[in-house]
PDB file of C-alpha atoms in Angstrom:
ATOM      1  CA  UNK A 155     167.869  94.235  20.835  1.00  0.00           C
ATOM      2  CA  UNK A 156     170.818  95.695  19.025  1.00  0.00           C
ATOM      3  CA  UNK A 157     171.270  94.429  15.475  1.00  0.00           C
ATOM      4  CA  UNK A 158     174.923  96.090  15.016  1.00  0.00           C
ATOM      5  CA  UNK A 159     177.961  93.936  14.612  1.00  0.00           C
ATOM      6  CA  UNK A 160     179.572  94.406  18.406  1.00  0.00           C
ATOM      7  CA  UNK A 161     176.283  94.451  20.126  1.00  0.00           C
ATOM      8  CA  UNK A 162     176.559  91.742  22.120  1.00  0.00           C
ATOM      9  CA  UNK A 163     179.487  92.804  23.390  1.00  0.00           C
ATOM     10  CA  UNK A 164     177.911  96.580  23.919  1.00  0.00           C
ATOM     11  CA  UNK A 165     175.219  94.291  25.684  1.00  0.00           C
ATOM     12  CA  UNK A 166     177.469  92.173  28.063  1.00  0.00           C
ATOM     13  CA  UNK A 167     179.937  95.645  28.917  1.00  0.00           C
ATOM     14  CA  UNK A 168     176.821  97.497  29.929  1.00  0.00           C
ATOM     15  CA  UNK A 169     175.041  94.531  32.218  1.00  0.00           C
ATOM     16  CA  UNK A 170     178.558  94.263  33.946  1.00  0.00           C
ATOM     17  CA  UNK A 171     178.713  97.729  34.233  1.00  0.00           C
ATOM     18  CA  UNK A 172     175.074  97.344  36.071  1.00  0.00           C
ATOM     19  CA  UNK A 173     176.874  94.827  37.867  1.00  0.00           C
ATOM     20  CA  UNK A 174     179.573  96.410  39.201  1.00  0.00           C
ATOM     21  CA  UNK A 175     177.119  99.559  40.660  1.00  0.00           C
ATOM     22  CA  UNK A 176     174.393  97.128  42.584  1.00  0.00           C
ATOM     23  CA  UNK A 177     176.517  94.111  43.314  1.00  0.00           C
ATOM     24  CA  UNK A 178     178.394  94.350  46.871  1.00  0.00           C
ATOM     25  CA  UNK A 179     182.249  94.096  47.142  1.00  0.00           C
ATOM     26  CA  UNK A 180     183.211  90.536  47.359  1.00  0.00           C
ATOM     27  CA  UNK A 181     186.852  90.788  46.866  1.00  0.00           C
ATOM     28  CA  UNK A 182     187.393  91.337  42.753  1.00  0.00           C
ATOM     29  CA  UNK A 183     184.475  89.276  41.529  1.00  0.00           C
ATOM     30  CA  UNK A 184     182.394  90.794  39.506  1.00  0.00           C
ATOM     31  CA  UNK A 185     178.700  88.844  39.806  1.00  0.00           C
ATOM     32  CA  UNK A 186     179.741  85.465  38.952  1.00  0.00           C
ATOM     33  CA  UNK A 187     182.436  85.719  35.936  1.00  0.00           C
ATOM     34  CA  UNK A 188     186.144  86.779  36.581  1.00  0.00           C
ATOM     35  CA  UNK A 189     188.472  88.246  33.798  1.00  0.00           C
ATOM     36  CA  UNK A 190     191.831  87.299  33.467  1.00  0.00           C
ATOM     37  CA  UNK A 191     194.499  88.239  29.996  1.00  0.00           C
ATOM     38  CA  UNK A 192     196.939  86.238  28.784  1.00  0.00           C
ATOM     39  CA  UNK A 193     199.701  89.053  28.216  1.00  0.00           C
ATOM     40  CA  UNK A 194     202.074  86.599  26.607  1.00  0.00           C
ATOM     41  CA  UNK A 195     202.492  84.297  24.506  1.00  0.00           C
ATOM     42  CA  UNK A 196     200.949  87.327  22.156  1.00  0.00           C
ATOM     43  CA  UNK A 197     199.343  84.751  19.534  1.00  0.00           C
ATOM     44  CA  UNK A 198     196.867  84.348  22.607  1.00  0.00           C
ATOM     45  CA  UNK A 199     196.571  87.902  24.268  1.00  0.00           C
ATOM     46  CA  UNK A 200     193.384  87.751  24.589  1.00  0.00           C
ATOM     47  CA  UNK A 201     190.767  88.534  27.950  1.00  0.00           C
ATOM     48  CA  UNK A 202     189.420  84.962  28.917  1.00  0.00           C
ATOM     49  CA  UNK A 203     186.113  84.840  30.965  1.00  0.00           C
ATOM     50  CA  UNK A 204     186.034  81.800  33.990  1.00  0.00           C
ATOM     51  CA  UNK A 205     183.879  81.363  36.977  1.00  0.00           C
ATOM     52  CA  UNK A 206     184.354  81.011  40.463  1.00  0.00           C
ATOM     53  CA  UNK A 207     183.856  77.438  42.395  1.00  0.00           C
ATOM     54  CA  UNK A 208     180.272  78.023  43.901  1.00  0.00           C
ATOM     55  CA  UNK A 209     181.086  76.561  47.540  1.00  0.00           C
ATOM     56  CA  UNK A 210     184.996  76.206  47.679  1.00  0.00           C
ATOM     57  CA  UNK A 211     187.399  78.484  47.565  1.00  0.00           C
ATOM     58  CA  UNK A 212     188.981  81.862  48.384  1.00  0.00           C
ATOM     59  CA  UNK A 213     188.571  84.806  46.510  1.00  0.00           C
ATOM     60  CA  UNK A 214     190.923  87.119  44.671  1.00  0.00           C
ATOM     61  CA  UNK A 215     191.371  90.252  46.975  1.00  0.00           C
ATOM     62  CA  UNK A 216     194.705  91.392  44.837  1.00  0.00           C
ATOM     63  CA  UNK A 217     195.078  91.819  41.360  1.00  0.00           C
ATOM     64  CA  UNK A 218     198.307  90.215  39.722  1.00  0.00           C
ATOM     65  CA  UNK A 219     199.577  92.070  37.041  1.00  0.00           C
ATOM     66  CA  UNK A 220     202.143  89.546  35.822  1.00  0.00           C
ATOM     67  CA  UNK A 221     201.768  86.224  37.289  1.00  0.00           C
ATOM     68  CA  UNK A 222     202.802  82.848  36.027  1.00  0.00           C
ATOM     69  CA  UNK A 223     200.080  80.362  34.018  1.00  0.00           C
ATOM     70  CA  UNK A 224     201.578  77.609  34.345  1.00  0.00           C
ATOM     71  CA  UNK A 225     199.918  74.018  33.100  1.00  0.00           C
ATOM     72  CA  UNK A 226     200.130  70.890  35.916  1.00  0.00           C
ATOM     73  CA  UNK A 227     202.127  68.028  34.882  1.00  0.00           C
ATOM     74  CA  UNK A 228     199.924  65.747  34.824  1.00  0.00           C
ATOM     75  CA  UNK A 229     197.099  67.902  33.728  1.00  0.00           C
ATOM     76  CA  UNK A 230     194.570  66.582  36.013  1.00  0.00           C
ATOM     77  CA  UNK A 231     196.543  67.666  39.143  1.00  0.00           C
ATOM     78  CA  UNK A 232     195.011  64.697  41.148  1.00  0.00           C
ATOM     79  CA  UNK A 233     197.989  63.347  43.099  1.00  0.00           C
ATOM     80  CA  UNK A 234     201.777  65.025  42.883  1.00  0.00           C
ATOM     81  CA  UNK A 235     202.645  66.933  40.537  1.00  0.00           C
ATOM     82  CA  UNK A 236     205.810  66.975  38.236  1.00  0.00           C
ATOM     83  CA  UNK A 237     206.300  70.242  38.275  1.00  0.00           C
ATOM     84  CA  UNK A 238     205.331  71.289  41.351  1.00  0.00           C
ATOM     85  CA  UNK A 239     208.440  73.334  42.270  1.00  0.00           C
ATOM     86  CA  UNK A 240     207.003  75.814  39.242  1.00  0.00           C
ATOM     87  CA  UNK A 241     203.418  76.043  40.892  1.00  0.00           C
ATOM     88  CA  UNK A 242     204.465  77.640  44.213  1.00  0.00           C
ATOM     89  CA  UNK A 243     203.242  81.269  44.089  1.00  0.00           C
ATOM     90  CA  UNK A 244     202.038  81.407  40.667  1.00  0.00           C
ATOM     91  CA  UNK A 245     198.482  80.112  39.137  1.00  0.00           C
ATOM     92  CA  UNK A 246     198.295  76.644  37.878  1.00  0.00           C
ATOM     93  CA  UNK A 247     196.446  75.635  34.877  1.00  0.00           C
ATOM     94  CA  UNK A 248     194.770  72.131  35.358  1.00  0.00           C
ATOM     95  CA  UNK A 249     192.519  69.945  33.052  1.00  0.00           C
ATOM     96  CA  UNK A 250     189.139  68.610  34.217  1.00  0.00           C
ATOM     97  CA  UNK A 251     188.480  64.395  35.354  1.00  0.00           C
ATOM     98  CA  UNK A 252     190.397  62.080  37.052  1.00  0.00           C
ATOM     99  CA  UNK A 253     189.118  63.371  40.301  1.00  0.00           C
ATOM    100  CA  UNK A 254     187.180  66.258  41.918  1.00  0.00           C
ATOM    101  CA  UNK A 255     187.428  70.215  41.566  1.00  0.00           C
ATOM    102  CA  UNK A 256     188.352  70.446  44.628  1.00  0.00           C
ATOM    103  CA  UNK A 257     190.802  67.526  45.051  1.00  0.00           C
ATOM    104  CA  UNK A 258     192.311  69.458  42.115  1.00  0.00           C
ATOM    105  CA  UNK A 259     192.459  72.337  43.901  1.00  0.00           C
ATOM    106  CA  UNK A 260     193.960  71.345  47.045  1.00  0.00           C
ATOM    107  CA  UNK A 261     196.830  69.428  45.244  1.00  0.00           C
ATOM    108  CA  UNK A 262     197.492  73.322  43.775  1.00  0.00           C
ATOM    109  CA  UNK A 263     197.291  74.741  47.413  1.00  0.00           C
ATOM    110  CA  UNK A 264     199.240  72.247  48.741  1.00  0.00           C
ATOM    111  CA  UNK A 265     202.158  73.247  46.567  1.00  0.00           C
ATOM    112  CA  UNK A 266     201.748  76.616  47.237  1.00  0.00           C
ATOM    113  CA  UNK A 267     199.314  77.749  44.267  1.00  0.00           C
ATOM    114  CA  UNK A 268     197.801  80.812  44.700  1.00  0.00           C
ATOM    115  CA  UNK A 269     195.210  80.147  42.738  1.00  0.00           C
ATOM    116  CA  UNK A 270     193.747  77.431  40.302  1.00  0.00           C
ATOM    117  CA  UNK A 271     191.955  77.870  36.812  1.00  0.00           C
ATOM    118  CA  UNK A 272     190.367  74.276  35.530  1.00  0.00           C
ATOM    119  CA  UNK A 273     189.922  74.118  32.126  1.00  0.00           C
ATOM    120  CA  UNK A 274     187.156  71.297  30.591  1.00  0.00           C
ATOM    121  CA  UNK A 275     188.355  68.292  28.912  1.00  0.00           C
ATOM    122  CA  UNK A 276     186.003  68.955  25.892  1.00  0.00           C
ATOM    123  CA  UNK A 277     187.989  71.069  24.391  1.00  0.00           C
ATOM    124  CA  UNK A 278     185.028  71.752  21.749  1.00  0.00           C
ATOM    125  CA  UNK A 279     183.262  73.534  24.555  1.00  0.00           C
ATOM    126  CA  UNK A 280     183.473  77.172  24.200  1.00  0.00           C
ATOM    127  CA  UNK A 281     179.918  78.311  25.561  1.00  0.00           C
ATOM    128  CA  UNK A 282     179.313  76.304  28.703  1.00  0.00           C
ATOM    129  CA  UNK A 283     180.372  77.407  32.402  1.00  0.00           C
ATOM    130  CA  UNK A 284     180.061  73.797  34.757  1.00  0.00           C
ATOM    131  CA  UNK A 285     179.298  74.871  38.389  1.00  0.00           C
ATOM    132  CA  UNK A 286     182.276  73.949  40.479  1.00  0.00           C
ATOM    133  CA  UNK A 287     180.720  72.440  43.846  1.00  0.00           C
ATOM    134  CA  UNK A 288     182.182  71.037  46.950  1.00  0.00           C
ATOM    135  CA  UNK A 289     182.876  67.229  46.844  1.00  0.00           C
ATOM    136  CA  UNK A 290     181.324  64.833  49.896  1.00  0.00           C
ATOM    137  CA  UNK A 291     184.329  64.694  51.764  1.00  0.00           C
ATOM    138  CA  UNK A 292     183.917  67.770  53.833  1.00  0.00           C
ATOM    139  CA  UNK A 293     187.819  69.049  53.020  1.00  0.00           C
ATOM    140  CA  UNK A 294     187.977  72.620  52.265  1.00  0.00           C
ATOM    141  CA  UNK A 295     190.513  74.815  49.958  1.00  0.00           C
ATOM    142  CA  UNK A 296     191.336  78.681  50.607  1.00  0.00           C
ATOM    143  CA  UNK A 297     192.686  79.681  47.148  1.00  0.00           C
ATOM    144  CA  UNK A 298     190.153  80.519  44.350  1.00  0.00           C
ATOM    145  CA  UNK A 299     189.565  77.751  41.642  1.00  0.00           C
ATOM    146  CA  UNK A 300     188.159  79.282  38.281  1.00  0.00           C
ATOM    147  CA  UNK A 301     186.364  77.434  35.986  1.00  0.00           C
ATOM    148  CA  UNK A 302     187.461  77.838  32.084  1.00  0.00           C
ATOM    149  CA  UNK A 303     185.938  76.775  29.149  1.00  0.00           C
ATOM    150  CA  UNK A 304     187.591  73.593  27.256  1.00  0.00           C
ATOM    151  CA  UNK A 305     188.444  75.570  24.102  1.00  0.00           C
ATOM    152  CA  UNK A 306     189.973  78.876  25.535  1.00  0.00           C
ATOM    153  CA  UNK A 307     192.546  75.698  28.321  1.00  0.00           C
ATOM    154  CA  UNK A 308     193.050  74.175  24.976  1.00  0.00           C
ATOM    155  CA  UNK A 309     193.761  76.595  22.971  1.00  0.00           C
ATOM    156  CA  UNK A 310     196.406  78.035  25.895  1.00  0.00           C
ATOM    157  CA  UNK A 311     197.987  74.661  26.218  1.00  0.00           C
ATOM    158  CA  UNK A 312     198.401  74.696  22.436  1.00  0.00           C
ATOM    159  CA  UNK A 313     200.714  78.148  21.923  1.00  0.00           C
ATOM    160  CA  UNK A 314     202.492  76.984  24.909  1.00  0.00           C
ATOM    161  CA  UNK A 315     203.624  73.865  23.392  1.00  0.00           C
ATOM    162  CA  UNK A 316     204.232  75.417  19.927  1.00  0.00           C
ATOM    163  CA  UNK A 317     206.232  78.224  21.508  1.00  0.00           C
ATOM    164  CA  UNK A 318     208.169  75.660  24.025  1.00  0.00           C
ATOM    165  CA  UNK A 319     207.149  77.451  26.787  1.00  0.00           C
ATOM    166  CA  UNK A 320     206.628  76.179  30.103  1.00  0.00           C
ATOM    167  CA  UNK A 321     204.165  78.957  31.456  1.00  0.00           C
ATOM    168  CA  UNK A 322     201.879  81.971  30.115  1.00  0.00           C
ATOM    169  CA  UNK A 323     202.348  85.595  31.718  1.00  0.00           C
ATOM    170  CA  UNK A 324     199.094  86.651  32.719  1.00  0.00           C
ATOM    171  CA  UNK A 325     197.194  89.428  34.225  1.00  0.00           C
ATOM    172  CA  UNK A 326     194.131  88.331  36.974  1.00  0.00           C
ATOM    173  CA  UNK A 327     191.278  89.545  37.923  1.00  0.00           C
ATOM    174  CA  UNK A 328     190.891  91.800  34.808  1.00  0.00           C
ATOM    175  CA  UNK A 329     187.861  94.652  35.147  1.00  0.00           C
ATOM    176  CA  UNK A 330     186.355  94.606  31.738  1.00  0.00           C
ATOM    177  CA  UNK A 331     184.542  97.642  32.619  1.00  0.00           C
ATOM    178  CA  UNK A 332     187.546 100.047  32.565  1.00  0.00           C
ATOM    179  CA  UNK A 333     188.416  98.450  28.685  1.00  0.00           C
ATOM    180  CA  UNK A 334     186.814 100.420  25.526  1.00  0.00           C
ATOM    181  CA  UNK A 335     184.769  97.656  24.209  1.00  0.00           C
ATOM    182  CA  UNK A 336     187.003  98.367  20.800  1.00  0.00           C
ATOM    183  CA  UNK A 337     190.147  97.685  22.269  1.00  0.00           C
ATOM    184  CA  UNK A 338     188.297  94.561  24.103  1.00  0.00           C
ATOM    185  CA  UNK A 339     190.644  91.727  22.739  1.00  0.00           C
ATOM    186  CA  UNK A 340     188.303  88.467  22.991  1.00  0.00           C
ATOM    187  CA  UNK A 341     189.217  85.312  22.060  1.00  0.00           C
ATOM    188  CA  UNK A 342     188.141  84.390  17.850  1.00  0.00           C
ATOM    189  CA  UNK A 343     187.141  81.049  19.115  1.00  0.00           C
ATOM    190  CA  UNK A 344     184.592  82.360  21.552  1.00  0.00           C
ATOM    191  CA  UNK A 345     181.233  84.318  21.298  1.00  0.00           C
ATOM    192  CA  UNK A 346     180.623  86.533  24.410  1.00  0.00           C
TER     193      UNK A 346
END
């Protein structure tokens, strides 16, 4: 192992470049993590790393470069939303419990999401990826739904709020492979 400060993230760029050469094309996803930066507010430009639903879900066959983040009022997302109106054709931010991943993620669809990023309640987690699965009622969703970790949904919800803002600008899927790993901007909060 490498004992140099940036290692690990030497480590991680080189297994996803690995990745990139032996996995097959499924749409953008790159073995089981997908990329995404926040491009604005800029106190959180950072590249955040989520994970696909493991039996739900589209994919992402096109890249947004500028797409609306924008958090579901209510933040569980489990019956209409508030804001709906703002969802339609952007990415919706939504907040784990209250009902299942993919109840969450058909409310998005259903008001014309095109995609869905759940973020864990325990907003102390920055480490651990849950595995999205399919609920027992045999429904189905076609946009993707991304899992994120609790502290990188919190910490987004947070500048929005002390900005005012009502959404983030972001860029998805992000290749990390095409990045210099110095001019990879990670999130402080988070250990790759």
């Amino acid at each position: 192992r490498l004992a140099v400060p940036g290692a690990a993230m030497l480590r991680r760029s080189l297994w996803l470049c690995l990745c990139l050469c032996s996995c097959p094309a499924r749409g953008l996803r790159i073995h089981e993590y997908l990329y995404f930066q926040v491009l604005s507010p800029g106190d959180i430009r950072y590249i955040f790393t989520a994970t696909l639903a493991k039996d739900f879900g589209g994919m992402f066959n096109t890249r947004y470069d500028q797409i609306h983040l924008v958090p579901a009022d209510p933040p569980e997302a489990c019956g209409e939303l508030n804001n709906g109106v703002f969802i339609q054709d952007q990415i919706a931010l939504v907040e784990r419990g209250g009902c299942s991943f993919l109840s969450k993620t058909r409310v998005i669809q259903e008001h014309g999401g095109r995609a869905v990023i759940i973020a864990d309640n325990a907003y102390d987690n920055d480490s651990f990826y849950i595995e999205m699965i399919q609920d027992s009622t045999r429904r189905t969703a076609d946009i993707p739904a991304l899992f994120l970790l609790g502290r990188d949904g919190y910490m987004i919800r947070r500048s929005l709020e002390q900005h005012g803002l009502p959404w983030a600008i972001i860029s998805i899927p992000v290749n990390v492979t095409s990045i210099p790993t110095y001019e990879m901007m990670q999130p402080p909060w988070t250990f790759w």
